[in-house]
Each structure stands twice: as structure tokens, then as C-alpha cells.
Amino acid sequence: MKIGIIGAGNIGGNLTRRLTALGHEVSVANSRGPQTLTALAEETGAKPVTASEAAKGAQVVVVTVPLKAVPDLPTGFLDGAAEGVAVIDTGNYYPQRDGRIAAIEDGLPESRWTEQRIGHPVIKAFNGTYAQDILDRGRPQGTPDRQALPVAGDDPAAKQAVRDLIDELGFDTVDGGGLDDSWRQQPGTPVYGNRGDADAVVKALAEASPERTAEFRA
């Protein structure tokens, strides 16, 4: 599968490592230019590109940049993606880093905000996952207590594509509902950082409160 990854930090870098190891054709971009991705490209075989080029022909695009950087993504960066492309949003709103975003403070789900900025539906996944777990905690299907990740989004086909990819990475998934329900997996909720199995993740999603915790408010 052709996959574009925009953002080469902890999550983006480790997804690049795992997805190339699984045989996917990965293009990776960051805000500083492909010349700064030489080491990651040599390590993984991924193709370093600009953010404008990362989605070209891609069936899956991962947007894994700080929320404050989402409005700076190139206009039309998804125009060359494959038809029906699944766009994964791994982002979280951290006001200490991102500044105050009034709409999110007023209750708009973080991934809905991102979707509005990029002009394309997104699937929220990996936002509460420890980056190192992507490398270390994947297990074969059917392994007892296999770690599960919540996945939220409105497009059933795109959501299933993302769930299948996560399964390939070695994790179970739990359907977190539509994007309007994705607040259940935002920072400060019981599922955020949760390493439990599918049953634990279902329980954590059910116990979430829409009220943002003080730690994650501006």
C-alpha cells in the first residue's frame, strides 16, 4: 500500500519504521524539508518528500503534526491522493504548545477542527498511543490481552482501512464512533495513554466525560 506520512516526530517516525518494515511504500515529509530526513530514509527505505508531495497516489495519509501547524499545511496537499484516501489524524490539542484555540475550548472535537482546516474527512487514531509502543507492543492477531487502540471517524470505508492497518501493526481496535464522539479519546480521558485490551478500551471510552480536564485547558 502507498502511504504518506506528514510529520516525522516520535509517532510519525515510528510509523515510518513499522510500515516500511511491513512492506508498504512510504513517503515521509516534515516542515523542514526532505533534506533533513536523510537518516530516517536510509534507515527505513522511506522516500523523503515535501509535504505537498507526501499524499501523491497515497491510499492512506497520516497527518501527525502539532495542532498549531495544521493551518500551515500546504493548500491542496491531498489533491493528488488516491480516490477514497483515508486520512489519519494523530493530533492532540495541548494549549501550552498550541496556544488557545477557542473552538476547541468551547467543545469542538479536536479532530473535527483539524478536518475543517484541511478540508477532508479524517479518522482519529494513534493520538493516545505512546510512540515507543508502536515499535515494541505489536502482537499477532488473537494474542491474549493484545493492546487495543480506539478509532473514530465518519467514513466507514476509511475507518475500516485504518483499523486493518492497525491490525497489521499488531494491535486490536475499538470503534470509537463518529468524529463527533472523538472527544472520548482526547487528552485527559480514561483511554488516553491506555494500554489495555479491547474490553478495557470499550470501558474507558464509556467512562469519558466531555468536560476537558484543567490540565488540557488554556
Backbone as numpy.savetxt, mean C-alpha at the origin, in Angstrom:
# Nx Ny Nz CAx CAy CAz Cx Cy Cz
3.89 -10.82 -13.75 3.04 -9.63 -13.75 3.92 -8.38 -13.75
3.45 -7.36 -14.45 4.19 -6.10 -14.48 3.68 -5.21 -13.35
4.61 -4.78 -12.49 4.25 -4.02 -11.29 5.10 -2.76 -11.22
4.46 -1.63 -10.96 5.17 -0.38 -10.74 5.10 0.01 -9.28
6.22 0.40 -8.72 6.28 0.83 -7.31 6.80 2.25 -7.27
5.99 3.14 -6.71 6.38 4.55 -6.59 6.64 4.82 -5.12
7.92 4.98 -4.78 8.35 5.12 -3.41 9.27 3.96 -3.08
10.49 4.27 -2.69 11.48 3.22 -2.44 11.98 3.27 -1.00
11.08 3.66 -0.09 11.43 3.63 1.33 11.34 2.21 1.87
11.03 2.08 3.15 11.05 0.76 3.77 10.05 -0.21 3.14
8.79 0.23 3.00 7.78 -0.63 2.41 8.05 -0.84 0.92
8.25 0.24 0.19 8.49 0.13 -1.25 9.73 -0.68 -1.58
10.79 -0.48 -0.81 12.02 -1.23 -1.05 11.85 -2.71 -0.81
11.17 -3.06 0.29 11.00 -4.48 0.60 9.99 -5.16 -0.31
8.97 -4.43 -0.76 8.08 -5.00 -1.77 8.84 -5.24 -3.08
9.72 -4.33 -3.43 10.56 -4.53 -4.61 11.38 -5.81 -4.48
11.98 -6.00 -3.31 12.80 -7.19 -3.09 11.99 -8.48 -3.22
10.84 -8.52 -2.56 10.04 -9.74 -2.56 9.38 -10.01 -3.92
8.86 -8.98 -4.54 8.13 -9.18 -5.79 9.06 -9.57 -6.93
10.26 -9.00 -6.98 11.23 -9.43 -7.99 11.65 -10.87 -7.72
11.83 -11.23 -6.45 12.22 -12.60 -6.11 11.16 -13.60 -6.54
9.90 -13.17 -6.58 8.80 -14.03 -7.01 8.66 -14.08 -8.53
9.50 -13.32 -9.22 9.51 -13.38 -10.67 8.71 -12.30 -11.38
8.20 -11.34 -10.64 7.46 -10.25 -11.28 8.41 -9.23 -11.91
7.92 -8.56 -12.93 8.68 -7.52 -13.61 8.37 -6.18 -12.92
9.32 -5.69 -12.15 9.08 -4.54 -11.28 9.85 -3.31 -11.77
9.14 -2.21 -11.90 9.76 -0.90 -12.11 9.60 -0.11 -10.82
10.64 0.58 -10.40 10.59 1.29 -9.13 11.06 2.73 -9.32
10.38 3.64 -8.65 10.68 5.07 -8.77 10.68 5.71 -7.39
11.35 6.82 -7.28 11.27 7.65 -6.07 11.27 9.11 -6.47
11.29 9.98 -5.48 11.20 11.41 -5.78 12.54 12.00 -6.21
13.62 11.25 -6.02 14.96 11.80 -6.29 15.54 11.37 -7.63
14.85 10.48 -8.33 15.30 10.10 -9.66 15.93 8.72 -9.70
15.87 8.06 -10.88 16.33 6.68 -11.00 17.81 6.50 -10.71
18.60 7.56 -10.88 20.03 7.43 -10.60 20.33 7.14 -9.14
19.36 7.41 -8.26 19.56 7.15 -6.83 19.10 5.73 -6.44
18.61 4.98 -7.41 18.09 3.64 -7.14 18.99 2.53 -7.69
20.21 2.89 -8.04 21.13 1.92 -8.66 21.36 0.71 -7.77
21.59 0.94 -6.48 21.91 -0.17 -5.58 20.72 -1.13 -5.47
19.50 -0.58 -5.31 18.31 -1.42 -5.21 18.10 -2.19 -6.52
18.34 -1.53 -7.65 18.17 -2.19 -8.94 19.17 -3.32 -9.11
20.41 -3.10 -8.71 21.44 -4.14 -8.82 21.13 -5.31 -7.90
20.61 -5.01 -6.72 20.27 -6.06 -5.75 19.11 -6.92 -6.23
18.12 -6.30 -6.86 16.86 -6.98 -7.12 16.58 -7.32 -8.58
17.20 -6.58 -9.50 16.84 -6.72 -10.91 15.67 -5.85 -11.32
15.14 -5.05 -10.40 14.08 -4.12 -10.74 14.63 -3.02 -11.66
13.73 -2.42 -12.42 14.13 -1.35 -13.34 13.90 0.00 -12.69
14.96 0.80 -12.50 14.77 2.13 -11.93 14.25 3.09 -12.99
13.17 3.80 -12.63 12.52 4.69 -13.59 12.09 5.97 -12.88
11.56 6.91 -13.64 10.95 8.10 -13.04 9.54 7.76 -12.60
8.98 8.59 -11.73 7.61 8.37 -11.27 6.62 8.42 -12.43
6.91 9.19 -13.45 6.03 9.28 -14.63 6.03 7.99 -15.43
7.12 7.21 -15.31 7.26 5.99 -16.11 6.88 4.72 -15.35
6.76 4.80 -14.03 6.62 3.58 -13.21 5.39 2.76 -13.55
4.30 3.42 -13.91 3.04 2.70 -14.14 2.88 2.21 -15.58
3.81 2.49 -16.45 3.67 2.15 -17.86 3.48 0.65 -18.05
2.31 0.26 -18.54 2.01 -1.14 -18.79 1.75 -1.97 -17.54
1.74 -1.34 -16.37 1.64 -2.09 -15.12 0.22 -2.56 -14.85
0.11 -3.79 -14.34 -1.18 -4.32 -13.91 -1.47 -3.98 -12.45
-0.40 -3.74 -11.70 -0.51 -3.29 -10.32 0.47 -2.14 -10.13
0.01 -1.07 -9.49 0.87 0.05 -9.14 0.77 0.27 -7.63
1.90 0.35 -6.97 1.94 0.58 -5.53 2.38 2.03 -5.29
1.53 2.80 -4.64 1.88 4.17 -4.26 2.24 4.14 -2.79
3.52 4.31 -2.50 4.00 4.19 -1.14 4.92 5.35 -0.81
4.30 6.53 -0.79 5.01 7.79 -0.51 4.35 8.45 0.69
5.05 9.36 1.38 4.39 10.10 2.46 3.15 10.81 1.94
2.12 10.90 2.78 0.87 11.50 2.33 1.08 12.91 1.79
1.97 13.66 2.42 2.21 15.04 1.98 2.78 15.10 0.56
3.36 13.97 0.08 3.95 13.93 -1.25 2.97 13.50 -2.33
1.79 13.00 -1.93 0.82 12.52 -2.92 0.43 13.61 -3.92
0.15 14.87 -3.49 -0.23 15.88 -4.47 0.90 16.22 -5.45
2.13 15.84 -5.12 3.28 16.14 -6.00 3.54 15.05 -7.03
2.78 13.95 -6.98 2.96 12.92 -8.00 2.65 13.50 -9.37
3.37 13.05 -10.40 3.18 13.65 -11.73 1.74 13.52 -12.23
1.23 14.56 -12.83 -0.11 14.52 -13.41 -0.17 13.43 -14.48
-1.19 12.60 -14.41 -1.36 11.56 -15.41 -0.39 10.40 -15.29
0.18 10.21 -14.10 1.20 9.15 -13.98 0.63 7.74 -14.19
-0.71 7.61 -14.11 -1.33 6.30 -14.33 -1.85 6.12 -15.76
-1.67 7.11 -16.61 -2.27 7.09 -17.95 -1.79 5.89 -18.78
-0.57 5.48 -18.60 -0.03 4.39 -19.42 -0.17 3.02 -18.80
-0.87 2.94 -17.67 -1.02 1.64 -16.98 -1.94 0.72 -17.78
-1.87 -0.58 -17.47 -2.73 -1.55 -18.12 -4.20 -1.27 -17.77
-5.08 -1.68 -18.65 -6.51 -1.52 -18.40 -6.88 -2.29 -17.13
-7.67 -1.65 -16.25 -8.07 -2.31 -15.01 -6.99 -2.36 -13.96
-5.96 -1.53 -14.10 -4.85 -1.53 -13.14 -5.35 -1.41 -11.69
-4.77 -2.20 -10.82 -5.05 -2.10 -9.38 -4.00 -1.19 -8.76
-4.46 -0.14 -8.11 -3.54 0.82 -7.47 -3.60 0.62 -5.96
-2.49 0.25 -5.38 -2.40 0.01 -3.94 -1.89 1.27 -3.26
-2.62 1.71 -2.26 -2.20 2.84 -1.42 -1.75 2.28 -0.07
-0.47 2.46 0.25 0.06 1.99 1.54 0.15 3.11 2.55
-0.34 4.31 2.20 -0.04 5.50 2.98 -0.80 5.64 4.29
-0.22 6.44 5.17 -0.83 6.82 6.44 -0.67 8.31 6.66
-1.65 8.88 7.34 -1.59 10.30 7.72 -0.91 10.42 9.08
0.27 11.03 9.06 0.99 11.35 10.29 1.13 12.88 10.33
0.28 13.58 11.08 0.29 15.04 11.02 1.63 15.66 11.38
2.41 14.98 12.25 3.72 15.52 12.61 4.65 15.57 11.40
4.43 14.68 10.45 5.24 14.64 9.22 4.55 15.35 8.07
3.23 15.15 7.94 2.50 15.58 6.76 1.86 16.96 6.89
1.88 17.52 8.11 1.14 18.75 8.33 -0.34 18.45 8.50
-1.09 19.45 8.86 -2.52 19.24 9.10 -3.28 19.16 7.78
-4.03 18.06 7.59 -4.89 17.91 6.42 -6.33 17.96 6.94
-6.99 19.07 6.69 -8.28 19.34 7.33 -9.31 18.27 7.01
-9.39 17.83 5.76 -10.42 16.86 5.38 -10.27 15.56 6.16
-9.03 15.13 6.37 -8.79 13.90 7.13 -9.10 14.13 8.60
-8.72 15.28 9.12 -9.05 15.61 10.51 -10.57 15.62 10.72
-11.30 15.98 9.66 -12.76 16.04 9.75 -13.42 14.68 9.51
-12.61 13.64 9.24 -13.16 12.29 9.14 -13.09 11.62 7.79
-12.57 12.29 6.77 -12.41 11.63 5.47 -11.36 10.53 5.59
-11.67 9.30 5.18 -10.65 8.24 5.23 -9.41 8.64 4.45
-8.27 8.30 4.99 -6.99 8.72 4.40 -6.86 8.29 2.94
-7.25 7.04 2.66 -7.10 6.54 1.29 -8.11 7.17 0.34
-9.25 7.61 0.86 -10.20 8.34 0.02 -9.57 9.68 -0.38
-8.87 10.31 0.54 -8.16 11.57 0.24 -7.13 11.34 -0.86
-6.36 10.27 -0.73 -5.35 9.94 -1.75 -6.00 9.67 -3.09
-7.08 8.90 -3.08 -7.81 8.59 -4.32 -8.25 9.87 -5.03
-8.76 10.82 -4.26 -9.20 12.08 -4.85 -8.04 12.85 -5.47
-6.87 12.76 -4.85 -5.71 13.50 -5.36 -5.16 12.88 -6.64
-5.16 11.57 -6.74 -4.56 10.94 -7.92 -5.58 10.66 -9.02
-6.87 10.79 -8.70 -7.90 10.63 -9.71 -8.10 9.20 -10.18
-7.87 8.24 -9.29 -8.05 6.83 -9.65 -8.39 6.05 -8.39
-9.31 5.08 -8.48 -9.63 4.27 -7.30 -8.39 3.58 -6.74
-8.34 3.45 -5.42 -7.21 2.79 -4.78 -7.70 1.66 -3.89
-6.78 0.74 -3.63 -6.99 -0.34 -2.68 -6.03 -0.10 -1.52
-6.56 -0.02 -0.31 -5.70 0.25 0.86 -5.16 -1.07 1.40
-3.84 -1.19 1.43 -3.18 -2.40 1.93 -1.76 -2.05 2.35
-1.21 -2.85 3.22 0.17 -2.73 3.72 0.39 -1.51 4.62
-0.65 -0.71 4.88 -0.40 0.54 5.62 -0.07 0.29 7.08
-0.53 -0.84 7.63 -0.23 -1.13 9.03 0.75 -2.26 9.20
1.49 -2.57 8.13 2.42 -3.70 8.11 3.83 -3.21 8.41
4.53 -3.90 9.29 5.95 -3.59 9.51 6.73 -3.99 8.26
7.58 -3.08 7.79 8.31 -3.33 6.54 9.13 -4.62 6.60
9.77 -4.86 7.73 10.61 -6.05 7.84 9.78 -7.34 7.75
8.51 -7.27 8.17 7.65 -8.46 8.10 7.44 -8.91 6.66
7.47 -7.97 5.72 7.30 -8.33 4.31 8.41 -9.29 3.88
9.60 -9.11 4.44 10.72 -9.99 4.13 10.70 -11.27 4.96
10.29 -11.16 6.22 10.55 -12.24 7.18 9.36 -13.13 7.53
8.14 -12.65 7.39 7.01 -13.36 7.99 6.07 -14.04 6.99
6.38 -13.99 5.71 5.56 -14.69 4.73 5.63 -16.20 4.94
4.50 -16.87 4.82 4.41 -18.32 5.03 3.55 -18.95 3.95
3.74 -20.24 3.66 2.91 -20.90 2.64 1.44 -20.89 3.03
0.59 -20.95 2.02 -0.86 -21.04 2.23 -1.18 -22.23 3.13
-2.07 -22.01 4.09 -2.48 -23.09 4.97 -1.64 -23.25 6.22
-0.56 -22.46 6.35 0.26 -22.51 7.56 -0.57 -22.04 8.75
-0.59 -22.79 9.86 -1.34 -22.34 11.03 -0.85 -20.97 11.51
-1.80 -20.11 11.91 -1.48 -18.77 12.42 -0.75 -17.90 11.40
-0.95 -18.16 10.13 -0.36 -17.32 9.08 -0.84 -15.88 9.26
0.08 -14.94 9.23 -0.27 -13.53 9.43 -1.22 -13.06 8.33
-2.18 -12.24 8.72 -3.18 -11.73 7.76 -3.11 -10.21 7.69
-3.41 -9.68 6.52 -3.42 -8.24 6.29 -4.82 -7.81 5.85
-5.32 -6.69 6.36 -6.61 -6.17 5.89 -6.45 -5.47 4.55
-7.47 -5.60 3.71 -7.46 -4.99 2.38 -8.81 -4.33 2.16
-8.83 -3.02 1.89 -10.08 -2.29 1.70 -10.08 -1.62 0.33
-11.27 -1.56 -0.27 -11.39 -0.90 -1.57 -12.75 -1.14 -2.19
-13.08 -0.37 -3.21 -14.40 -0.40 -3.81 -14.50 -1.27 -5.07
-13.37 -1.53 -5.71 -13.36 -2.27 -6.97 -13.10 -3.75 -6.69
-14.10 -4.63 -6.83 -13.92 -6.03 -6.47 -12.78 -6.71 -7.22
-12.64 -6.43 -8.52 -11.60 -7.08 -9.31 -10.21 -6.62 -8.87
-10.05 -5.32 -8.65 -8.76 -4.80 -8.19 -8.44 -5.32 -6.80
-9.45 -5.37 -5.94 -9.23 -5.88 -4.58 -8.78 -7.34 -4.62
-9.41 -8.13 -5.48 -9.03 -9.55 -5.57 -7.61 -9.69 -6.11
-7.23 -8.86 -7.07 -5.86 -8.90 -7.59 -4.85 -8.60 -6.49
-5.18 -7.65 -5.64 -4.28 -7.29 -4.54 -4.24 -8.43 -3.52
-5.37 -9.00 -3.21 -5.41 -10.11 -2.25 -4.61 -11.31 -2.77
-4.71 -11.58 -4.06 -3.95 -12.68 -4.65 -2.45 -12.41 -4.57
-2.06 -11.16 -4.79 -0.64 -10.81 -4.72 -0.12 -10.95 -3.29
-0.92 -10.53 -2.32 -0.52 -10.65 -0.92 -0.40 -12.12 -0.52
-1.31 -12.95 -1.01 -1.22 -14.38 -0.76 0.08 -14.94 -1.32
0.46 -14.48 -2.50 1.71 -14.91 -3.12 2.92 -14.49 -2.29
2.81 -13.35 -1.63 3.87 -12.87 -0.74 3.95 -13.67 0.56
2.90 -14.45 0.85 2.95 -15.33 2.01 2.06 -14.92 3.17
1.02 -14.14 2.88 0.12 -13.65 3.93 -1.33 -13.92 3.55
-2.15 -14.23 4.55 -3.59 -14.26 4.36 -4.11 -12.83 4.26
-5.34 -12.68 3.79 -5.97 -11.36 3.75 -7.36 -11.43 4.35
-7.82 -10.28 4.80 -9.18 -10.11 5.29 -9.79 -8.94 4.53
-11.00 -9.11 4.02 -11.69 -8.04 3.32 -12.10 -6.98 4.33
-11.50 -5.80 4.20 -11.78 -4.70 5.11 -12.94 -3.82 4.69
-13.70 -4.27 3.67 -14.83 -3.48 3.22 -14.45 -2.49 2.13
-15.37 -1.56 1.88 -15.12 -0.52 0.89 -14.17 0.54 1.43
-13.79 1.46 0.57 -12.81 2.47 0.98 -13.36 3.38 2.08
-14.67 3.55 2.13 -15.25 4.36 3.20 -15.11 3.67 4.56
-14.85 2.36 4.54 -14.60 1.62 5.78 -13.12 1.54 6.15
-12.27 2.10 5.30 -10.83 1.89 5.49 -10.27 2.64 6.71
-11.08 3.49 7.34 -10.64 4.10 8.60 -10.37 3.02 9.64
-10.96 1.85 9.48 -10.78 0.77 10.46 -9.34 0.25 10.50
-8.54 0.60 9.49 -7.15 0.13 9.49 -6.14 1.28 9.50
-6.63 2.48 9.83 -5.73 3.63 9.91 -4.89 3.59 11.20
-3.85 4.43 11.30 -3.04 4.48 12.52 -3.88 4.69 13.77
-3.53 3.96 14.82 -4.22 4.08 16.09 -5.35 3.09 16.28
-5.70 2.34 15.23 -6.76 1.34 15.33 -6.17 0.00 15.78
-7.01 -0.92 16.27 -6.49 -2.20 16.77 -5.76 -3.04 15.73
-6.09 -2.87 14.43 -5.45 -3.71 13.42 -4.12 -3.13 12.95
-3.88 -1.86 13.26 -2.65 -1.19 12.82 -1.45 -1.80 13.55
-0.55 -2.42 12.78 0.59 -3.09 13.40 0.28 -4.47 13.94
-0.93 -4.95 13.71 -1.36 -6.24 14.23 -0.73 -7.37 13.41
-0.10 -8.33 14.08 0.54 -9.45 13.37 -0.29 -10.73 13.47
-1.56 -10.59 13.81 -2.41 -11.75 14.04 -2.84 -12.45 12.76
-3.52 -13.58 12.96 -4.06 -14.33 11.83 -5.38 -13.71 11.39
-6.06 -14.37 10.45 -7.29 -13.79 9.88 -8.35 -13.54 10.95
-8.50 -14.47 11.88 -9.52 -14.28 12.93 -9.19 -13.06 13.78
-7.92 -12.89 14.11 -7.50 -11.74 14.91 -7.73 -10.43 14.17
-7.50 -10.44 12.87 -7.68 -9.23 12.07 -9.17 -8.89 11.95
-10.01 -9.88 11.74 -11.46 -9.64 11.69 -11.93 -9.00 13.00
-11.46 -9.54 14.11 -11.83 -9.01 15.43 -11.33 -7.58 15.59
-10.10 -7.32 15.19 -9.52 -5.98 15.34 -10.26 -4.96 14.50
-10.62 -5.32 13.28 -11.39 -4.40 12.43 -12.73 -4.07 13.06
-13.38 -5.08 13.65 -14.69 -4.87 14.27 -14.62 -3.97 15.49
-13.47 -3.96 16.16 -13.32 -3.19 17.40 -12.86 -1.76 17.15
-12.61 -1.39 15.90 -12.09 -0.05 15.60 -13.12 1.02 15.90
-12.62 2.19 16.29 -13.46 3.36 16.51 -13.15 4.41 15.45
-14.17 5.11 14.92 -13.90 6.15 13.93 -13.24 7.39 14.51
-13.20 7.48 15.82 -12.56 8.64 16.47 -11.05 8.49 16.41
-10.37 9.43 15.79 -8.90 9.36 15.72 -8.31 9.52 17.11
-7.29 8.73 17.41 -6.62 8.86 18.69 -5.80 10.15 18.70
-5.56 10.68 19.88 -4.85 11.96 20.02 -3.47 11.93 19.35
-2.83 10.77 19.41 -1.47 10.62 18.85 -1.45 10.89 17.35
-2.58 10.65 16.69 -2.63 10.78 15.23 -3.56 11.89 14.79
-3.69 12.91 15.63 -4.42 14.13 15.28 -3.45 15.31 15.27
-3.74 16.27 14.43 -2.90 17.48 14.39 -3.15 18.32 15.64
